[in-house]
Short mmCIF file of C-alpha atoms and ligand atoms in Angstrom, two decimals:
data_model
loop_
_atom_site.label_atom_id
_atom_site.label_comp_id
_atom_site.label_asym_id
_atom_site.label_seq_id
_atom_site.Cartn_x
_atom_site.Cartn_y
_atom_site.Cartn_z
CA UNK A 1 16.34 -93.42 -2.08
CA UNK A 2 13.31 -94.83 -0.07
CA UNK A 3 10.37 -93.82 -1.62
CA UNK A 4 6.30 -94.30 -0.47
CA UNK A 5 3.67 -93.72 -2.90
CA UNK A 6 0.41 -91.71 -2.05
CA UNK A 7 -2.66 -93.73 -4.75
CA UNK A 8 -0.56 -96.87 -5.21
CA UNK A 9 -3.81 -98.31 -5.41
CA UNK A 10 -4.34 -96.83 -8.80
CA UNK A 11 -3.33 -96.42 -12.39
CA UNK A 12 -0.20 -94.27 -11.85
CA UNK A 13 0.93 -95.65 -8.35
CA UNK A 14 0.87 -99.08 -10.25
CA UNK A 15 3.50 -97.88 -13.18
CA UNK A 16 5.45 -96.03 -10.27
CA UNK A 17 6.02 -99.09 -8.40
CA UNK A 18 6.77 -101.02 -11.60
CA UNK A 19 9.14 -98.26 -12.36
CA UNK A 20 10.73 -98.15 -8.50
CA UNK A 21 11.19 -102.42 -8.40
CA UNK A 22 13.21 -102.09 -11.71
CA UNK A 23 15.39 -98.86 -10.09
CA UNK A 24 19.04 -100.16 -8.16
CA UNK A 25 18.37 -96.43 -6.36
CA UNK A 26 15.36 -96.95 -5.28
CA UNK A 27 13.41 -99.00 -2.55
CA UNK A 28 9.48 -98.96 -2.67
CA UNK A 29 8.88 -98.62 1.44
CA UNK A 30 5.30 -97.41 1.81
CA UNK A 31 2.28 -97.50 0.23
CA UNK A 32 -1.09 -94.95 0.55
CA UNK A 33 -4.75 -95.87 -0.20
CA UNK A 34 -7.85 -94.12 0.73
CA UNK A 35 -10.23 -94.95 3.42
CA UNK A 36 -12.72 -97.22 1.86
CA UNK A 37 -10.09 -99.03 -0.85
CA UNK A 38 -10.78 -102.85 -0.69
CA UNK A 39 -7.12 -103.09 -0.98
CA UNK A 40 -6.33 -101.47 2.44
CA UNK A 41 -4.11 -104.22 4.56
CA UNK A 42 -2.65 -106.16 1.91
CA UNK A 43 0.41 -106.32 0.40
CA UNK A 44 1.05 -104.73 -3.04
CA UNK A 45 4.66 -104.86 -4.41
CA UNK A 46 6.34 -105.92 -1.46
CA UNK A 47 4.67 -103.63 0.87
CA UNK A 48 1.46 -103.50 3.37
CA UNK A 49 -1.15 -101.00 1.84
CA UNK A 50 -2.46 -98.71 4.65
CA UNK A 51 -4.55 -95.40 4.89
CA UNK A 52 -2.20 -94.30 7.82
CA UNK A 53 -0.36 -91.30 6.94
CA UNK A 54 2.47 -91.50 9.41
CA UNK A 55 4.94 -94.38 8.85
CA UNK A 56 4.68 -93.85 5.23
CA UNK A 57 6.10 -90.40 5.67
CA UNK A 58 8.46 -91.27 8.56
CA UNK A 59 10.19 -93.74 7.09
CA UNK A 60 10.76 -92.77 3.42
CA UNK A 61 13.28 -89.97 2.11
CA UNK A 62 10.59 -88.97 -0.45
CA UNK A 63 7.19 -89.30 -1.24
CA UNK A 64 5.12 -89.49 -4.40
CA UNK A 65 1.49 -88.43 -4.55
CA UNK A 66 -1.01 -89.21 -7.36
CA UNK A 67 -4.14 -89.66 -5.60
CA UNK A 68 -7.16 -87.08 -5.18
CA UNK A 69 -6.79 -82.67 -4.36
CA UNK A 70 -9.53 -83.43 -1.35
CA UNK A 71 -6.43 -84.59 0.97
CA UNK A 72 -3.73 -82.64 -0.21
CA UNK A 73 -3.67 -80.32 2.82
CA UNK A 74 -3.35 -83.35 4.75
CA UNK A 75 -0.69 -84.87 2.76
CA UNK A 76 1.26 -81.22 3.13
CA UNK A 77 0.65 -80.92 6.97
CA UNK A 78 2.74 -84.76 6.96
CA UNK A 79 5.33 -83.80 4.58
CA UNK A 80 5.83 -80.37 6.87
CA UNK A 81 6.04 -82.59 9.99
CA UNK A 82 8.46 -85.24 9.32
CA UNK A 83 10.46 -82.81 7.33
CA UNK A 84 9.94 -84.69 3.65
CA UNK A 85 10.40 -83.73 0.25
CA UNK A 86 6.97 -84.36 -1.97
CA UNK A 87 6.66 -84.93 -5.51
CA UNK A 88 2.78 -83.84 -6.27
CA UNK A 89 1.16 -85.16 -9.83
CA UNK A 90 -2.46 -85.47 -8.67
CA UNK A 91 -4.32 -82.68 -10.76
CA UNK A 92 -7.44 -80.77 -9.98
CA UNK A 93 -6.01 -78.73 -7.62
CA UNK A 94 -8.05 -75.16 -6.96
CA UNK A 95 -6.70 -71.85 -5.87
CA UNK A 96 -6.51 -72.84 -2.13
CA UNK A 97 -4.18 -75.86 -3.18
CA UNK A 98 -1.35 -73.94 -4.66
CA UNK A 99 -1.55 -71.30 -1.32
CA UNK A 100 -0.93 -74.32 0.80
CA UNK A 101 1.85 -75.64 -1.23
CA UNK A 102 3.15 -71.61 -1.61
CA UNK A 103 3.15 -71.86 2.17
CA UNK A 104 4.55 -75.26 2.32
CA UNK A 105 7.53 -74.87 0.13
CA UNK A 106 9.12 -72.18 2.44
CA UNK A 107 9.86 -75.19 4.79
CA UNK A 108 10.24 -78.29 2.66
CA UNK A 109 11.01 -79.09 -1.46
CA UNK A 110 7.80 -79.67 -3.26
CA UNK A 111 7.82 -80.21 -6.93
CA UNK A 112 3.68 -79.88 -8.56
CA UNK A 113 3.23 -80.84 -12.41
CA UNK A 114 0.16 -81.41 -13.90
CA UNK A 115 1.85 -83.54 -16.42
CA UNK A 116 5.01 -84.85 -15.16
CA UNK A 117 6.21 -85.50 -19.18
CA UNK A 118 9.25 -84.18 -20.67
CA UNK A 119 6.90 -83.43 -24.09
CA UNK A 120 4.35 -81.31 -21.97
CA UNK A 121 6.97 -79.22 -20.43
CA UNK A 122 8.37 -78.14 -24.25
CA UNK A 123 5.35 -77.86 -25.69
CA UNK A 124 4.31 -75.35 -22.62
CA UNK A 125 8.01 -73.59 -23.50
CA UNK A 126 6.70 -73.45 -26.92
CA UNK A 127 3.57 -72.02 -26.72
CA UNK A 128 4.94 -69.16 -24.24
CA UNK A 129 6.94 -68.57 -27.28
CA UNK A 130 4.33 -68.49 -29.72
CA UNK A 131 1.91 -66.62 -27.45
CA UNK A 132 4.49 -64.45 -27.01
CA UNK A 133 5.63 -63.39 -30.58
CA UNK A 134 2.10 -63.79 -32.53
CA UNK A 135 -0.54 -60.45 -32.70
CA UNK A 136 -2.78 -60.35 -30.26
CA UNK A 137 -5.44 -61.33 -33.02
CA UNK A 138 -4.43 -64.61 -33.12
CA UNK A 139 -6.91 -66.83 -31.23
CA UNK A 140 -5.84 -68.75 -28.70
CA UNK A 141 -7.77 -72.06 -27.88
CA UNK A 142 -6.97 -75.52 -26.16
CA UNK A 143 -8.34 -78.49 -27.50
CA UNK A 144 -7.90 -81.44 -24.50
CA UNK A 145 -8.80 -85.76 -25.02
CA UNK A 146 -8.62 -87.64 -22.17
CA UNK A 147 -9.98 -91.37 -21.11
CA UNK A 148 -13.61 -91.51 -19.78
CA UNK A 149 -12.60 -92.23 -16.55
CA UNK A 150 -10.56 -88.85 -16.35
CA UNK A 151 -12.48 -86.70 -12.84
CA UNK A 152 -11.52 -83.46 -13.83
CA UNK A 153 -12.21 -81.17 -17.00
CA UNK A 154 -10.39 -79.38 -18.58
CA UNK A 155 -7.45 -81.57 -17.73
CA UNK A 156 -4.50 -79.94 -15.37
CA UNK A 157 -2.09 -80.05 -18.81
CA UNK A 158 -4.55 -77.79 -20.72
CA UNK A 159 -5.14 -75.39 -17.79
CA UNK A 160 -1.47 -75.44 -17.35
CA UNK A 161 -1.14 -74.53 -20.98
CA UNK A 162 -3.50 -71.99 -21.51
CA UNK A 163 -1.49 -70.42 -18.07
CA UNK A 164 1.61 -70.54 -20.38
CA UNK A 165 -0.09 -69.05 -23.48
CA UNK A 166 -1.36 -66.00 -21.13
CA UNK A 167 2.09 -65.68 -19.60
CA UNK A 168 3.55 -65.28 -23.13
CA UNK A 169 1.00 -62.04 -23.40
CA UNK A 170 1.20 -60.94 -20.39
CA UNK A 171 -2.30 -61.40 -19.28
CA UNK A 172 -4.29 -62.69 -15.99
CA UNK A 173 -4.84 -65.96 -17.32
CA UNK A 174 -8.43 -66.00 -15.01
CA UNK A 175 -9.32 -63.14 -16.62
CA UNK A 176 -9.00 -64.42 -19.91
CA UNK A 177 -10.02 -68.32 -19.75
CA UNK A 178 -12.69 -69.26 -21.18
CA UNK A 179 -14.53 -72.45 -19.57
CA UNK A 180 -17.64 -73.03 -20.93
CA UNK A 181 -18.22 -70.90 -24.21
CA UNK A 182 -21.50 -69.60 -24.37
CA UNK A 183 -22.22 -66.90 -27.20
CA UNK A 184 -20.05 -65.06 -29.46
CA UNK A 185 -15.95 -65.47 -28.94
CA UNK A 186 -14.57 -62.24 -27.38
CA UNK A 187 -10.81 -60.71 -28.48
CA UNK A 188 -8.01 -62.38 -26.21
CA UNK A 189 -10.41 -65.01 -24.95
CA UNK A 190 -8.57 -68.18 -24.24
CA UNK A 191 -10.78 -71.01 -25.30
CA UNK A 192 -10.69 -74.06 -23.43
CA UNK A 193 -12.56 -77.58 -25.47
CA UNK A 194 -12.80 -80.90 -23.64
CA UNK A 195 -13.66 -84.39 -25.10
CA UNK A 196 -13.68 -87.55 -22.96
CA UNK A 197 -14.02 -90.93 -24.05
CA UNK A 198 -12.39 -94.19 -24.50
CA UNK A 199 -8.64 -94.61 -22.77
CA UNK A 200 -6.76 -91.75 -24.82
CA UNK A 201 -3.78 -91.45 -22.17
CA UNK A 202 -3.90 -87.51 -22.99
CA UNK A 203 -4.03 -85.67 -26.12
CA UNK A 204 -3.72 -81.66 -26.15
CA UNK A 205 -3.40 -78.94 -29.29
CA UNK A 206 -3.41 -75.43 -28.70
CA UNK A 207 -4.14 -73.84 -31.85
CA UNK A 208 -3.41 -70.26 -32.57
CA UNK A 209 -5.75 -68.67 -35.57
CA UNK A 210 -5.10 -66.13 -37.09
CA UNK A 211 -7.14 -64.93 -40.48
CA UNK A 212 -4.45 -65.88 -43.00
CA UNK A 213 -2.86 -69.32 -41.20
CA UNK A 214 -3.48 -71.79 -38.14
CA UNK A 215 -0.47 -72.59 -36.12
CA UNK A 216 -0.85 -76.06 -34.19
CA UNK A 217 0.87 -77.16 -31.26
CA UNK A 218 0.13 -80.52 -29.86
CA UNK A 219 1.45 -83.69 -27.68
CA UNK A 220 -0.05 -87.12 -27.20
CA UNK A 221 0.80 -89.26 -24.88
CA UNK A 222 1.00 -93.05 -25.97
CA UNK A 223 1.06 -94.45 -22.09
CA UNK A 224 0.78 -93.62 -18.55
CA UNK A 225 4.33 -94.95 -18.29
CA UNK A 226 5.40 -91.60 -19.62
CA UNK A 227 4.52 -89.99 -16.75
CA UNK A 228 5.78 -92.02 -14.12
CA UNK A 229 8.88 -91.78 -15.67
CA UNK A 230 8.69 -88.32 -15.60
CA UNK A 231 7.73 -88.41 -11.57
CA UNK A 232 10.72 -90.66 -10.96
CA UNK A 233 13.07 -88.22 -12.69
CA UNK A 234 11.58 -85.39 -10.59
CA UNK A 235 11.81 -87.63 -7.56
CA UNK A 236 15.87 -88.00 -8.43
CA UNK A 237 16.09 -84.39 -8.87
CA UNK A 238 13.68 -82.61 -5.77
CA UNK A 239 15.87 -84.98 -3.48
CA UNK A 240 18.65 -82.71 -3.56
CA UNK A 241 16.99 -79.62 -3.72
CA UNK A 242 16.75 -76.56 -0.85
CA UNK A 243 12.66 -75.98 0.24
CA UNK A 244 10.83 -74.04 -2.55
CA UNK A 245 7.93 -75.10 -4.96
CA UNK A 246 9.51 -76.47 -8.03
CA UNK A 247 7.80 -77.21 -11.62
CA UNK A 248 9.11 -80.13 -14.71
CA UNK A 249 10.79 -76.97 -15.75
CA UNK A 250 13.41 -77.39 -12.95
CA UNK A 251 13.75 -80.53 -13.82
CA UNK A 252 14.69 -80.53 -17.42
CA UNK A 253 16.57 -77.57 -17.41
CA UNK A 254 19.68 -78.66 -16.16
CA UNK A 255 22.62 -78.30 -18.26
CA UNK A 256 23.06 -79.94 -21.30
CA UNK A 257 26.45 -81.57 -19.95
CA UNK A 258 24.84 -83.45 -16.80
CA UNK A 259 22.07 -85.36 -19.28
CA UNK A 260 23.40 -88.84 -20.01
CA UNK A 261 23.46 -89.44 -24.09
N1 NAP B 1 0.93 -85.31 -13.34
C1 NAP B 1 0.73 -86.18 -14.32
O1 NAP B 1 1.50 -86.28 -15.28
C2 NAP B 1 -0.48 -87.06 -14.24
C3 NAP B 1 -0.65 -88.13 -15.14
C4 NAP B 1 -1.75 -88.97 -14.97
C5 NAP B 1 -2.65 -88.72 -13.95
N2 NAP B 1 -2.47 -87.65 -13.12
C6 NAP B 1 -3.35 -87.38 -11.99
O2 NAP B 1 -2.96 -88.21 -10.91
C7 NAP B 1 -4.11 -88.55 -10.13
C8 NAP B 1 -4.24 -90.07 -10.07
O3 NAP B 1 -4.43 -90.56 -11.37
P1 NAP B 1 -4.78 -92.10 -11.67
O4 NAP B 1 -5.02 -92.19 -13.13
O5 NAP B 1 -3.77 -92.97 -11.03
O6 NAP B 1 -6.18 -92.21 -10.88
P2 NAP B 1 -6.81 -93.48 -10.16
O7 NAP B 1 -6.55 -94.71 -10.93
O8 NAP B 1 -8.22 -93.09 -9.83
O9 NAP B 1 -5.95 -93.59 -8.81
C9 NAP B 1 -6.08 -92.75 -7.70
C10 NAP B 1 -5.81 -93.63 -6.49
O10 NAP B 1 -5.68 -92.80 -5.33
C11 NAP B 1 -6.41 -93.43 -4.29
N3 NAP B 1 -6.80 -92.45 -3.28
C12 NAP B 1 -7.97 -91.75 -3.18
N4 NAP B 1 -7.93 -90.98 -2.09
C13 NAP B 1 -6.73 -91.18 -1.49
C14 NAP B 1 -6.10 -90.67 -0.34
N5 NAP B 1 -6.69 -89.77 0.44
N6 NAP B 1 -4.86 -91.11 -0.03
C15 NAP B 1 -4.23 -92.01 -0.80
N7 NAP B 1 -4.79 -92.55 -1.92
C16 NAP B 1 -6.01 -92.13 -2.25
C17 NAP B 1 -7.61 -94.04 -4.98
O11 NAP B 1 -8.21 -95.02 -4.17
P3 NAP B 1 -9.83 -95.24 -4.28
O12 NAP B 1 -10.03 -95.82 -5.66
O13 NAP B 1 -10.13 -96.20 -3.17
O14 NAP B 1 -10.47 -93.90 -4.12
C18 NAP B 1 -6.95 -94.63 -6.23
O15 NAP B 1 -6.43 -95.90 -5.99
C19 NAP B 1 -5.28 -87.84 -10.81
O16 NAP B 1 -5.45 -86.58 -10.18
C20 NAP B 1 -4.81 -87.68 -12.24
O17 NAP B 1 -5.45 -86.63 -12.92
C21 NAP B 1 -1.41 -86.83 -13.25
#
């Protein structure tokens, strides 16, 4: 599979294309930067670094983007024009984001994860569960760690989790999130706490307290690696796929007979 990479310039387009020159199946072909990248015209793991759009969508079978929400739209309009699947991991994204991709997965596969990790996607199984069968006075609240370089807070994992806790009770999760806690905690509130500092890849416990116990449930990631694995699998997978707008979910829920031991 020919593959271009939207951010190669940064951290996770670097472990992608690590992870791409070690894959038989796969062939690195293009390479996306932004406008003012220093890196723009040279060549980065076998191929010339551009801003151009185009040939890296015309010429690949797939693309992977982990760059910044401001060009998504742009990055859609491509993928809708040359007909291309698109793996999406940057995070960040707002309201208008997921109604272009709605709109842009009636014509082409997209797959969008926050967190492209295997770990993430249980743990978000797990606390639909939890949300699901614990009273409704158990407190919810999402307690995120993240690197100091990290743009957005709270981090596209924890909003994706605290969407999976209000699933599990049936709420509108923007009606109960809680951003920026001001004041006394009101009933069903889910609490959202961010620290940033350091280069913690990603650490995030959602804690569920009740008056009698605490129930903890929590993931840390140990390397970006992780998720560029994680993207690759999805790559593999979305390949073969019909046009809709997939999650990790998709991914790891095949059956237990097609995973190799
Ligand atoms: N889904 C997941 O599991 C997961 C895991 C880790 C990170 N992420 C997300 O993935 C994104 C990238 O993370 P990162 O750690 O690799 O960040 P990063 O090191 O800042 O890399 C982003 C790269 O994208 C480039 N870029 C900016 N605008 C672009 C554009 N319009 N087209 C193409 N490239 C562009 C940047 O270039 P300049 O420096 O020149 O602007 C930079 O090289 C973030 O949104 C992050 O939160 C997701």
């Amino acid at each position: 599979m020919k593959i271009s990479l939207i951010g190669i310039t940064g951290k996770m387009g670097h472990h992608l294309a690590e992870l791409i020159a070690d894959a038989p199946d796969l062939t690195l072909i293009g390479g996306v930067t932004s406008s003012t990248n220093p890196q723009r015209g040279q060549k980065l793991y076998g191929v010339e670094i551009s801003d151009v759009l185009a040939p890296a969508f015309m010429n690949a079978d797939l693309l992977i983007d982990f760059s910044t929400p401001h060009t998504l739209t742009e990055h859609l309009e491509q993928a809708i024009y040359h007909k291309k699947p698109l793996v999406i991991g940057t995070t960040g994204l707002e309201t208008s984001h997921f109604e272009a991709l709605q709109a842009a997965a009636t014509t082409i596969p997209l797959l969008q994860a926050s967190n492209t990790s295997m770990g993430i996607t249980i743990l978000s199984n797990l606390v639909k569960i939890a949300a699901r069968q614990l009273d409704l006075d158990y407190d919810i609240e999402i307690v995120e760690t993240h690197h100091r370089q990290k743009r957005d807070a709270p981090s596209g994992t924890a909003l994706s989790l605290g969407k999976a806790a209000a699933l599990g009770r049936t709420l509108n999760f923007d009606e109960v999130k809680v951003m920026d806690r001001q004041g006394k905690r009101q009933a069903g509130d889910i609490g959202f706490a961010v620290m940033r500092g350091g280069s913690v890849f990603g650490e995030h416990t959602v804690r569920f307290l009740g008056d009698d116990d605490i129930i903890e449930l929590s993931h840390t990631s140990l390397n970006r690696q992780l998720f560029a694995k994680g993207a690759i699998q999805a790559a593999r997978w979305l390949i073969n796929q019909k046009p809709g707008l997939y999650t990790m979910q998709d991914v790891f829920d095949r059956p237990l007979e097609n995973r190799r031991l």
